[in-house]
XYZ file of C-alpha atoms in Angstrom:
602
model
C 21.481 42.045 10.904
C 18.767 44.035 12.801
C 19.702 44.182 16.518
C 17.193 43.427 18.541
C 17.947 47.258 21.594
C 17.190 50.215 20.256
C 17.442 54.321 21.747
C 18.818 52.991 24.521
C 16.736 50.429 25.775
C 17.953 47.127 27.279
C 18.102 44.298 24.990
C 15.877 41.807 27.592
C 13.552 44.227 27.337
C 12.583 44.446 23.979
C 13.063 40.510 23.657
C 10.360 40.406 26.110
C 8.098 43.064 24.028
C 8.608 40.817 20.953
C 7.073 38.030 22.616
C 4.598 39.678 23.832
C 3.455 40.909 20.618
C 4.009 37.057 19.115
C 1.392 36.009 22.267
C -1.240 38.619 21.056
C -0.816 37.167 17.240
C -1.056 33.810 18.565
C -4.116 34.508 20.320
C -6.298 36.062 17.729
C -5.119 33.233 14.983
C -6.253 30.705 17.866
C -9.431 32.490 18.056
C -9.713 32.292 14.571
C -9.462 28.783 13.667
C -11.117 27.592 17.056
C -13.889 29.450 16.836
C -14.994 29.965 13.161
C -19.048 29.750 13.706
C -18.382 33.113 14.804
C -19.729 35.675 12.345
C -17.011 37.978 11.458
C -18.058 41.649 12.048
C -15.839 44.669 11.702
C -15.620 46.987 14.747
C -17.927 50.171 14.123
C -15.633 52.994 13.660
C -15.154 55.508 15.965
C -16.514 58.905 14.911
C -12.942 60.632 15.835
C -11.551 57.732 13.393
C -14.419 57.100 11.107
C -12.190 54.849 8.784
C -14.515 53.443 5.490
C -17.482 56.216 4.315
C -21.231 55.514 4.830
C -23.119 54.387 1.966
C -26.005 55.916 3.573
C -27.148 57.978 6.585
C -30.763 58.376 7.865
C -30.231 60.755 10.244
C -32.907 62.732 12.797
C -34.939 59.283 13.660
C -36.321 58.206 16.655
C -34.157 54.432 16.745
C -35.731 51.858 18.243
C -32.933 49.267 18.118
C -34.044 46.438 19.934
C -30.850 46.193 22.207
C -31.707 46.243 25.271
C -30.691 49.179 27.649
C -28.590 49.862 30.737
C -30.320 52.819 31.611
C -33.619 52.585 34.079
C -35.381 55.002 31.538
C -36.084 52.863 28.743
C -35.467 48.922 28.339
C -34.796 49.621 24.675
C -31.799 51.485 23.572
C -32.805 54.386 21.256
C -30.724 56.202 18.929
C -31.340 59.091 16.754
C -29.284 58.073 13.109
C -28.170 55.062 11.046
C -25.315 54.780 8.646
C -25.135 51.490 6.349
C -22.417 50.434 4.358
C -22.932 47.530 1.564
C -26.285 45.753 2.942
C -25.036 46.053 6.760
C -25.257 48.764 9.279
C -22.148 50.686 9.863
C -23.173 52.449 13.126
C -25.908 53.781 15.058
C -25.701 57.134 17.682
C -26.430 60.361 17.390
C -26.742 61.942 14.233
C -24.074 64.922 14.765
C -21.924 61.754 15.768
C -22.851 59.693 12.186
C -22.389 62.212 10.282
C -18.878 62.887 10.886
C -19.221 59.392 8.173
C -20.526 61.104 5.561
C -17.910 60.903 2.047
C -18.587 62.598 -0.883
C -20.674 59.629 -2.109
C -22.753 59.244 1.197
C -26.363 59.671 0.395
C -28.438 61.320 3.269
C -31.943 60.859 4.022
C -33.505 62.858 7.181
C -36.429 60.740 8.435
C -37.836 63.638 9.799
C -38.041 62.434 13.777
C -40.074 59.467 12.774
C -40.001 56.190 14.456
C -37.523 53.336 13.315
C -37.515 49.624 14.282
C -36.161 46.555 13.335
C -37.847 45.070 10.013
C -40.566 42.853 11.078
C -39.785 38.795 10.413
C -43.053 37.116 9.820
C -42.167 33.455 11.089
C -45.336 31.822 8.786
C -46.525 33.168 5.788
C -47.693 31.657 2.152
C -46.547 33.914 -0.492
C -47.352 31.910 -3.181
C -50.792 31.223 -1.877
C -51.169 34.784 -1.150
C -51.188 35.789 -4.408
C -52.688 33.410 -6.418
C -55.624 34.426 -3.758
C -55.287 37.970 -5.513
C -55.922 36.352 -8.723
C -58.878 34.235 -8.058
C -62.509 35.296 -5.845
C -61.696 36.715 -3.073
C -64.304 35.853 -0.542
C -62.304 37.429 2.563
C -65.054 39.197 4.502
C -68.292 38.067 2.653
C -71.230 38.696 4.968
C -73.846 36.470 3.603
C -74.409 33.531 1.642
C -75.730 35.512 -0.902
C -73.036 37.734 -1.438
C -70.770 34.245 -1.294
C -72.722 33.831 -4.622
C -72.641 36.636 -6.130
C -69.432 37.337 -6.125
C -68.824 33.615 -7.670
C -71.430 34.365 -10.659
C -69.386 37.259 -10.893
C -66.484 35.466 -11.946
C -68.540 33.140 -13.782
C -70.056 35.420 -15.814
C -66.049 36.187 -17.371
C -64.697 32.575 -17.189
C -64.101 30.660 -20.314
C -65.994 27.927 -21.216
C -65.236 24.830 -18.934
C -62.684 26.919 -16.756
C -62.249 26.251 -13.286
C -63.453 28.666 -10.897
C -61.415 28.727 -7.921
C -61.195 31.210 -4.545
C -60.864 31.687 -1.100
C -61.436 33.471 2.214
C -64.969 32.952 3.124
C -66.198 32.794 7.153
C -69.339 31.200 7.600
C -69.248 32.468 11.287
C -69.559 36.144 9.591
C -73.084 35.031 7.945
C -76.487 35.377 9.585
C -77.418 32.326 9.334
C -74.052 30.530 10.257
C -74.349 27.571 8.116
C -71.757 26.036 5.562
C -72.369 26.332 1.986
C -72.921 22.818 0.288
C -72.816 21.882 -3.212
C -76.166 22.894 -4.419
C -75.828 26.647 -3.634
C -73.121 26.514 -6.070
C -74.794 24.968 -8.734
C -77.205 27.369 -8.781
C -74.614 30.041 -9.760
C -72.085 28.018 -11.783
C -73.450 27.244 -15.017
C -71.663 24.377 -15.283
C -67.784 25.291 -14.378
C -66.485 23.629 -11.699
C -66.005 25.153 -8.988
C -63.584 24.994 -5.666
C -63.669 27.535 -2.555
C -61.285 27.527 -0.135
C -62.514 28.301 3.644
C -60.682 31.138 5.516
C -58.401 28.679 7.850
C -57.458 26.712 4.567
C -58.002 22.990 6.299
C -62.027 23.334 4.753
C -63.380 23.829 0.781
C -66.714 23.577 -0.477
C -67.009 22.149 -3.996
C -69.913 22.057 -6.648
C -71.217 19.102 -8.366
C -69.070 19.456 -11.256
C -65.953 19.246 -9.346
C -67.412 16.276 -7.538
C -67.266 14.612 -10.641
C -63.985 15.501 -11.690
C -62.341 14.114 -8.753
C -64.407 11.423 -8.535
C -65.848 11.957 -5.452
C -69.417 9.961 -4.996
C -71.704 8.083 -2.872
C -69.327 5.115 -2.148
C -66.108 7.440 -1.493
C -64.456 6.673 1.416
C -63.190 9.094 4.042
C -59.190 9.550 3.331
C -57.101 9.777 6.051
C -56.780 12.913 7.962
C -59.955 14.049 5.997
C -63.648 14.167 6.084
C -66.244 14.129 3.318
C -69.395 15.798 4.505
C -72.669 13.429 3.665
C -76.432 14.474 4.209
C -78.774 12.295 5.746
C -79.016 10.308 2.506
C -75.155 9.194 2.387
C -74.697 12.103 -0.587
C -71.197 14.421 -0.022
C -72.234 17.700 0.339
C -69.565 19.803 -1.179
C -67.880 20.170 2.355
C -64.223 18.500 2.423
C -62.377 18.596 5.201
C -58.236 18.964 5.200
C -57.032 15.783 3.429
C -60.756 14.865 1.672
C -59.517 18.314 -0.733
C -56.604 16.353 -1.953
C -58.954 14.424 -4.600
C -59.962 17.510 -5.906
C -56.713 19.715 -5.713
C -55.459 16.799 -7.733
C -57.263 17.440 -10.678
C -57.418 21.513 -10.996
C -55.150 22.453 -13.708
C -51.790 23.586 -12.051
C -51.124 27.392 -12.048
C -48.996 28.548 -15.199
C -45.443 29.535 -14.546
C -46.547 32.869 -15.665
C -49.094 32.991 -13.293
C -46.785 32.257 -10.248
C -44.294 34.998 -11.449
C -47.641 37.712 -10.945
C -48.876 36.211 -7.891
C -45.449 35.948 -6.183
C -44.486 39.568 -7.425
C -48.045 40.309 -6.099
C -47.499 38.648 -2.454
C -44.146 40.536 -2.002
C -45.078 43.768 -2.681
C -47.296 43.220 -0.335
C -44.362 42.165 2.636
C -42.812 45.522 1.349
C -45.961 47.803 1.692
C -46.538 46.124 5.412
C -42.573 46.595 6.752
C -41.447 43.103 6.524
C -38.289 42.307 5.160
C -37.757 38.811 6.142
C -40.527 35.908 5.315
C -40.425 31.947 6.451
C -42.916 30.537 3.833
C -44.456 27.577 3.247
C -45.178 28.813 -0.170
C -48.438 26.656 -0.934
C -50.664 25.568 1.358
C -52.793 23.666 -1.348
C -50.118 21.728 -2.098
C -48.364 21.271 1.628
C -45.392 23.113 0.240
C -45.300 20.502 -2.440
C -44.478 23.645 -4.930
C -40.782 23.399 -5.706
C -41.603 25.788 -8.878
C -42.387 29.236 -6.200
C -38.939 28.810 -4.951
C -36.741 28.628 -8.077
C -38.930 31.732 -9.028
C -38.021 33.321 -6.130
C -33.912 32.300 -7.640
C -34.709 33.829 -10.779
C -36.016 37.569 -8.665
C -33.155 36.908 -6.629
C -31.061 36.845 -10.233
C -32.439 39.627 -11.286
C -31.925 41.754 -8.628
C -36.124 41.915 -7.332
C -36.432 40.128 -4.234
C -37.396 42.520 -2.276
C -37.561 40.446 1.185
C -35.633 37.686 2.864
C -37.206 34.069 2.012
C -36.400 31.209 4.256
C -38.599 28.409 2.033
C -39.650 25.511 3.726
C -39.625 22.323 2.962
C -42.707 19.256 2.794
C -41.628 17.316 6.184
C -43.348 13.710 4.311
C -41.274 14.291 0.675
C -38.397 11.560 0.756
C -35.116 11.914 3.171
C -33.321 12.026 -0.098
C -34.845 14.225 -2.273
C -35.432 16.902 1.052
C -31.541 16.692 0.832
C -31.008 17.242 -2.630
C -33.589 20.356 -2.308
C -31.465 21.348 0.479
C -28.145 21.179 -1.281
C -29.377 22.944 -4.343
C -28.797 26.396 -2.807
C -26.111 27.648 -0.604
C -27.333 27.994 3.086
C -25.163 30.818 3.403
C -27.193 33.178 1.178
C -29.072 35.202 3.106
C -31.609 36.272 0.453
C -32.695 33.292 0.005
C -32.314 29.281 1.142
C -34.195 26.658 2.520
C -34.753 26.070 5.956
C -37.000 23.902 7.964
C -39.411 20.918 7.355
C -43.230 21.613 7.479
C -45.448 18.940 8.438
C -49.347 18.896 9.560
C -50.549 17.117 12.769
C -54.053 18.744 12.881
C -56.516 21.190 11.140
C -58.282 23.971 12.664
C -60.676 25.055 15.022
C -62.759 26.419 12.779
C -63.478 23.514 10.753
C -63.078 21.253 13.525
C -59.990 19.547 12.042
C -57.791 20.449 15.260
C -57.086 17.294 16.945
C -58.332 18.283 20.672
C -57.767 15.191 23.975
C -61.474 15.930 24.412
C -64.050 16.438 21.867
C -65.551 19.705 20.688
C -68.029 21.746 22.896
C -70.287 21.860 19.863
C -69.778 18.582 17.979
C -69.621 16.352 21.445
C -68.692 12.916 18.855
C -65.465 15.000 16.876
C -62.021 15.408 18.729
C -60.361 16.728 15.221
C -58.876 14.290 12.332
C -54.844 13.378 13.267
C -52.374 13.284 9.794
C -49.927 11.119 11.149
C -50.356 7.917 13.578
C -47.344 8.540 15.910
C -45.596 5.497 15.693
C -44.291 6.326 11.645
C -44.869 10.613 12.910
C -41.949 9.470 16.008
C -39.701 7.676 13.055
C -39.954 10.497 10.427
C -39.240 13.120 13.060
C -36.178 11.216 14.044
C -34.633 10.218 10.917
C -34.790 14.010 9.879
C -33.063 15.652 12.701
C -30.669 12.717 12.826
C -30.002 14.117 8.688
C -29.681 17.586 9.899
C -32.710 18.981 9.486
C -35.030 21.799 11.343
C -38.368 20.768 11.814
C -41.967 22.517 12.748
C -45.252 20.146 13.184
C -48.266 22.226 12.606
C -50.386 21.939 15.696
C -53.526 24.014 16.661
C -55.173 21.393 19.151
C -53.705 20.702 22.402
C -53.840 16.872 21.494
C -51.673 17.543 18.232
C -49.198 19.518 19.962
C -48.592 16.830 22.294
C -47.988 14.729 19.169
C -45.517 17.371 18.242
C -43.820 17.193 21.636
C -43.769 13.398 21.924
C -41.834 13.027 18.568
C -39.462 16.077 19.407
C -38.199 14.559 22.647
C -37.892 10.998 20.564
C -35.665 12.771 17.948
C -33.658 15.448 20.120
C -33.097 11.805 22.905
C -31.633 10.039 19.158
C -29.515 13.093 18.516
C -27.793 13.357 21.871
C -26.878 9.808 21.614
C -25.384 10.159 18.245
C -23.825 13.308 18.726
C -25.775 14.854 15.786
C -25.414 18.327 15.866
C -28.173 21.503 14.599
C -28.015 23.334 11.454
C -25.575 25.731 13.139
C -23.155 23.290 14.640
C -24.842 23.646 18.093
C -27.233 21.392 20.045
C -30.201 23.450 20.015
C -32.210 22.151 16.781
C -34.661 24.984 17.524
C -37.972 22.656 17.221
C -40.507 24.630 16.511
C -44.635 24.143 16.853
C -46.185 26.544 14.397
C -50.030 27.469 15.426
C -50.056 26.437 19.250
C -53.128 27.463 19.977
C -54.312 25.318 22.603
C -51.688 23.950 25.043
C -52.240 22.859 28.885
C -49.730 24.241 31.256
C -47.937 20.847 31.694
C -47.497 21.298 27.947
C -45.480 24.355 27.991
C -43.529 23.078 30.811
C -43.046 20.089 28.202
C -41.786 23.085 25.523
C -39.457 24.675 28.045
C -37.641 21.498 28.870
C -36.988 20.662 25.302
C -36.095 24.108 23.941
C -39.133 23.912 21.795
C -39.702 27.255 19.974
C -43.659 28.326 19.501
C -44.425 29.976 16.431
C -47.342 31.760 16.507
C -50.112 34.387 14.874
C -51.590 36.355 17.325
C -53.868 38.353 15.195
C -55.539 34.789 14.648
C -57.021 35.825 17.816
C -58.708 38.685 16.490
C -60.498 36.147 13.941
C -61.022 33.934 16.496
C -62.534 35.195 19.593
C -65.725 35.222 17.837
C -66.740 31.826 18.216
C -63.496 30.019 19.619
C -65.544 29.431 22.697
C -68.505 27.221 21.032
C -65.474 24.734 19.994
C -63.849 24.478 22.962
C -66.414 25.259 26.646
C -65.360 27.931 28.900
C -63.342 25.717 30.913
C -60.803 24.790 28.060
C -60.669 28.408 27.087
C -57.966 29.428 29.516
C -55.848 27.243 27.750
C -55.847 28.934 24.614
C -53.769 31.429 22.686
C -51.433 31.517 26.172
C -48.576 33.361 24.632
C -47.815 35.482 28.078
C -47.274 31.900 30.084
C -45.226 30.461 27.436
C -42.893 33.397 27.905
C -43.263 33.737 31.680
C -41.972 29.971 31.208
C -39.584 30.894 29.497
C -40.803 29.626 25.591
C -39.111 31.695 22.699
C -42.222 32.853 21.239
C -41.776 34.001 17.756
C -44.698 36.032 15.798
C -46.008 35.531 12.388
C -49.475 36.001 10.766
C -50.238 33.216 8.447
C -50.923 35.295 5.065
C -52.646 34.658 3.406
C -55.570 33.504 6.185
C -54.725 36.387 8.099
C -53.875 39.944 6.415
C -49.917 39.881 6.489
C -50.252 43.916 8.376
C -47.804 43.001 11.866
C -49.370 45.829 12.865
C -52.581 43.669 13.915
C -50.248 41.054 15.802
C -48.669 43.859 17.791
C -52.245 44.868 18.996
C -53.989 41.168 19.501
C -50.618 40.854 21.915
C -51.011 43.831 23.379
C -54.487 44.866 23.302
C -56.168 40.991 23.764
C -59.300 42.809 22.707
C -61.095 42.670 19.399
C -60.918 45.226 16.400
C -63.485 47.227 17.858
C -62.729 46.862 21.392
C -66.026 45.788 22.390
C -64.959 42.208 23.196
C -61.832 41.003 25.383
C -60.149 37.792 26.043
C -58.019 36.564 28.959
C -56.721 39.759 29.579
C -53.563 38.345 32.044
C -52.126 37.037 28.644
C -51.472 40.666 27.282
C -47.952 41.341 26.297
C -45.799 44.187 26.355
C -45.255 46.091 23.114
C -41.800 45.434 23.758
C -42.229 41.794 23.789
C -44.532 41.849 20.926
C -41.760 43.682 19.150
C -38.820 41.307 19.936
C -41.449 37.844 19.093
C -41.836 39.978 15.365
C -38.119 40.488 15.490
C -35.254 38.871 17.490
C -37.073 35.874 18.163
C -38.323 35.301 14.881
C -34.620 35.423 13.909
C -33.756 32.789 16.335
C -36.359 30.295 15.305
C -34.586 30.464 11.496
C -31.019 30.420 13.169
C -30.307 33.938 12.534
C -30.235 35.665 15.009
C -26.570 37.484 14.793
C -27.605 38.665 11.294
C -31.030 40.288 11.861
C -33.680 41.641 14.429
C -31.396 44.252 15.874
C -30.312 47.454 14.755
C -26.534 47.492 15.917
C -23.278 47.408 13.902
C -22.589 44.583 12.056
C -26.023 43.515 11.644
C -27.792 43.652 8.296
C -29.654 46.759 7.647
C -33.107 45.448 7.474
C -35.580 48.094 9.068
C -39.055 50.256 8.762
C -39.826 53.478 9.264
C -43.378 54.259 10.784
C -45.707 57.260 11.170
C -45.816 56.527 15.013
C -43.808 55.452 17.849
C -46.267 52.080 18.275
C -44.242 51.675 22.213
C -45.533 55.237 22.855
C -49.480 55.365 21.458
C -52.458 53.654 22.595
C -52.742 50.083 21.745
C -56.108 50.679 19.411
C -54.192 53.749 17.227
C -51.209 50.516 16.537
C -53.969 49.237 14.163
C -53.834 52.132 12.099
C -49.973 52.342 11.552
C -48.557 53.343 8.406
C -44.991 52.392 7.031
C -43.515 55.183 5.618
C -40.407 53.439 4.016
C -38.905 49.948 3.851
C -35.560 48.559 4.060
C -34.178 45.669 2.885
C -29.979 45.381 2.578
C -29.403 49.190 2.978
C -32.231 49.343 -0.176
C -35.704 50.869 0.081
C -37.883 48.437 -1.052
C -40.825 50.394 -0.359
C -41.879 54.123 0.470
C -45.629 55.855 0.563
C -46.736 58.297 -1.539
């Protein structure tokens, strides 16, 4: 029998050590089983003790690592080297300090003094759109109706016989004479094919004759709801169809092969990797209000094969049926964090540019339009409720300041339903993390409105740059104050997460960074409400941390800090240190996803 004094101590005292030592056991199993939402991390080791070898070390970087600093010099904290081990950082500090965990298997990359960050999370993107864009006309910067046409007889002049030719990307507010296209001007060039063009904001198309007829659209259609068929003076559509009126034809254009998903997806993200963003929230397809189940069991079978090269939180349709939004939902683990679902999508309004965007007052130009409204609010207020009651994250699409109150109204319904059932978030908390994606016009009271109900804003500030153009035709100068306010929304106290809506934006961050920033166009020449500019530090953290928080992730990415997954970019310039116009022309040098390079220039 072991007795219990030893080297001379007194026995009371080491009965009193042994219980001590039983307390501290106690204590961390209590921790453990009371607290198991916590993620579990292990310690970074101490360079005197450096326990398990590096994987990797980038040494001799400038670190921008998005925790915030003690010191008055900088409100960042910079470091100068990374190690990763498996797909998570190991430790960040100075690189004589990192390398001391170097093993014989530790591969070393010197980044050359260049700047690091955080890989950029776009919070809205269409990958699946984006490519099949790359494999259809690409009207993105036409400057004239004639060019529109060309580069359609273009295609034309290739297409099979009867084949469908489809496209996107074209700005009527770019063209001399600003006028939409109609019908007849692509008859002209069509030679019979029917044809379907997709406007830049992607809630207008224009469609020929021949399409027309396909879907059956005539003299005696009636407007569907949430849509708008265009008519000339005679009663005739025009080719114009507005959101929901491009359902008729959508529904008849022979569905995208399997084949051809697989190139455009591969397409869309190489593209992510080329632009330093390792984490995407996609709505995959637009045209079919992320009705396209198909993109994300392709993005299973990259994932499979080892060639996802970016995080994908895939939404899901916020009308598709409680039960089959749960089965979706169930089909992959939550817990992967390559790849799951996440929250419901569902469109309020349009846009501005068409004049879809459901405004309280009308449009400055087009005094008898306020927008076209998807939902009547009585069945929107239901839905909403019945979702988050089931566990689910949702985000209303709402550009006009009339839609987002929609969004609002239905959020306080639902999170008022949840408190009284004790129905708790996607992470076991209380916070559902609500989100309005677009935001574009909102009135003061409204943000107050977003503040008190933890609603997140999700938005694209290089939409701006697009924008600023004409934005003040649709809505008088007097409305214009309350648009694109992302510097009240924070001074309120809004998490204000950043994306960029590729494909109707390019998916560079580097333009969001310097429409927050900057609040002046491309070429400087024209500014807009200059007391919404945003630091570059904020614009960082909305790309980054925030973004993170509106998917619920924020203790895995959008900081560069032990334990966290080793998602970051490496840059040819310190963007917190240059002038806001040479951000624009950043270049990523390398890419990061998991402690892999996903991407690096030539």
């Amino acid at each position: 029998m072991m007795r219990l004094g030893t080297s001379g101590a007194k026995p009371h005292q080491d009965h009193n050590a042994c219980l001590a030592a039983l307390t501290r056991c106690f204590t961390v199993l209590a921790i453990a089983v009371l607290c198991p939402a916590l993620p579990a991390q292990t310690p970074a080791p101490s360079p005197a003790s450096p326990g398990p070898r590096a994987d990797q070390i980038f040494t001799h970087a400038n670190v921008y690592t998005g925790v915030p600093s003690n010191t008055p010099f900088s409100s960042i904290l910079r470091e100068e080297a990374i190690a990763v081990r498996a797909d998570r950082i190991q430790a960040v500090g100075k690189t004589a300090d990192i390398l001391k965990l170097k093993g014989p298997q530790t591969q070393v990359i010197d980044l050359g003094g260049h700047f690091v960050m955080p890989g950029f999370n776009d919070a809205h993107v269409h990958l699946a759109d984006a490519g099949l864009k790359k494999l259809t006309v690409d009207l993105t910067g036409v400057k004239s109706l004639d060019e529109f046409r060309n580069r359609v007889l273009t295609k034309v002049e290739t297409a099979k016989p009867g084949e469908w030719i489809l496209g996107g990307g074209w700005d009527e507010t770019l063209w001399p004479v600003k006028a939409l296209p109609n019908r007849w001007d692509l008859d002209e060039v069509s030679a019979g094919h029917p044809v379907f063009l997709v406007r830049v904001d992607e809630h207008m198309a224009v469609a020929n004759t021949r399409a027309l007829q396909l879907a059956s659209i005539t003299l005696a259609s009636r407007d569907p709801e949430g849509g708008h068929i265009d008519r000339n003076e005679n009663g005739e559509p025009t080719g114009i169809l507005r959101d929901m009126a491009t359902s008729a034809v959508r529904a008849v254009i022979p569905k995208a092969t399997r084949e051809m998903r697989v190139q455009a997806v591969t397409l869309a993200l190489a593209d992510l990797a080329e632009h330093g963003v390792t984490s995407a929230q996609d709505c995959s397809s637009v045209e079919a209000s992320c009705l396209a189940w198909e993109d994300f069991q392709i993005y299973e079978d990259l994932e499979r094969e080892g060639k996802l090269t970016a995080r994908i939180t895939e939404w899901l349709p916020f009308d598709l049926a409680l039960d089959e939004l749960k089965t979706r939902r169930d089909s992959h683990p939550q817990s992967d964090l390559m790849l799951h679902t996440g929250m419901l999508k569902g469109f309020l309004d349009g846009s501005l540019g068409s004049h879809t965007a459901l405004l309280s007052e009308p449009y400055a130009d087009d005094p008898a339009n306020s927008g076209l409204a998807r939902f009547e609010a009585p069945k929107l207020n239901q839905m909403a409720k019945e979702r988050v009651l089931a566990g689910f994250q949702i985000g209303f699409h709402a550009i006009g300041d009339k839609g987002a109150q929609m969004a609002l109204d239905a959020f306080a319904e639902a999170e008022k339903a949840a408190r009284e059932q004790k129905v708790k978030a996607a992470n076991g908390g209380d916070d559902f993390r609500l989100r309005v994606e677009h935001a574009q016009v909102t009135t003061p009271q409204q943000i107050a409105q977003f503040k008190q109900l933890k609603v997140i804003a999700s938005v694209q500030p290089s939409h701006l740059l697009t924008d600023m153009r004409w934005v003040q035709e649709r809505l008088g100068p007097k409305r214009l104050a309350n648009a694109y306010t992302w510097a009240s929304f924070l001074n309120k106290g809004v998490t204000l997460a950043f994306g960029t809506d590729y494909p109707i934006e390019p998916v560079s961050p580097f333009r969001g960074l310097y429409a927050a920033v900057a609040r002046k166009s491309e070429n400087g020449q024209q500014e807009f409400f200059p007391d919404q500019r945003l630091t570059m530090d904020q614009a960082i953290a909305a790309y980054t941390t925030a973004s993170a928080f509106a998917e619920f992730e924020e203790k895995e990415k959008g900081k560069l800090s032990a334990g966290m997954l080793a998602d970051f970019v490496v840059l040819d310039r310190d963007v917190t240190a240059v002038a806001a116009e040479k951000v624009l022309n950043t270049k990523v040098l390398r890419t990061v996803v998991g402690g892999k390079t996903v991407y690096e220039s030539k």
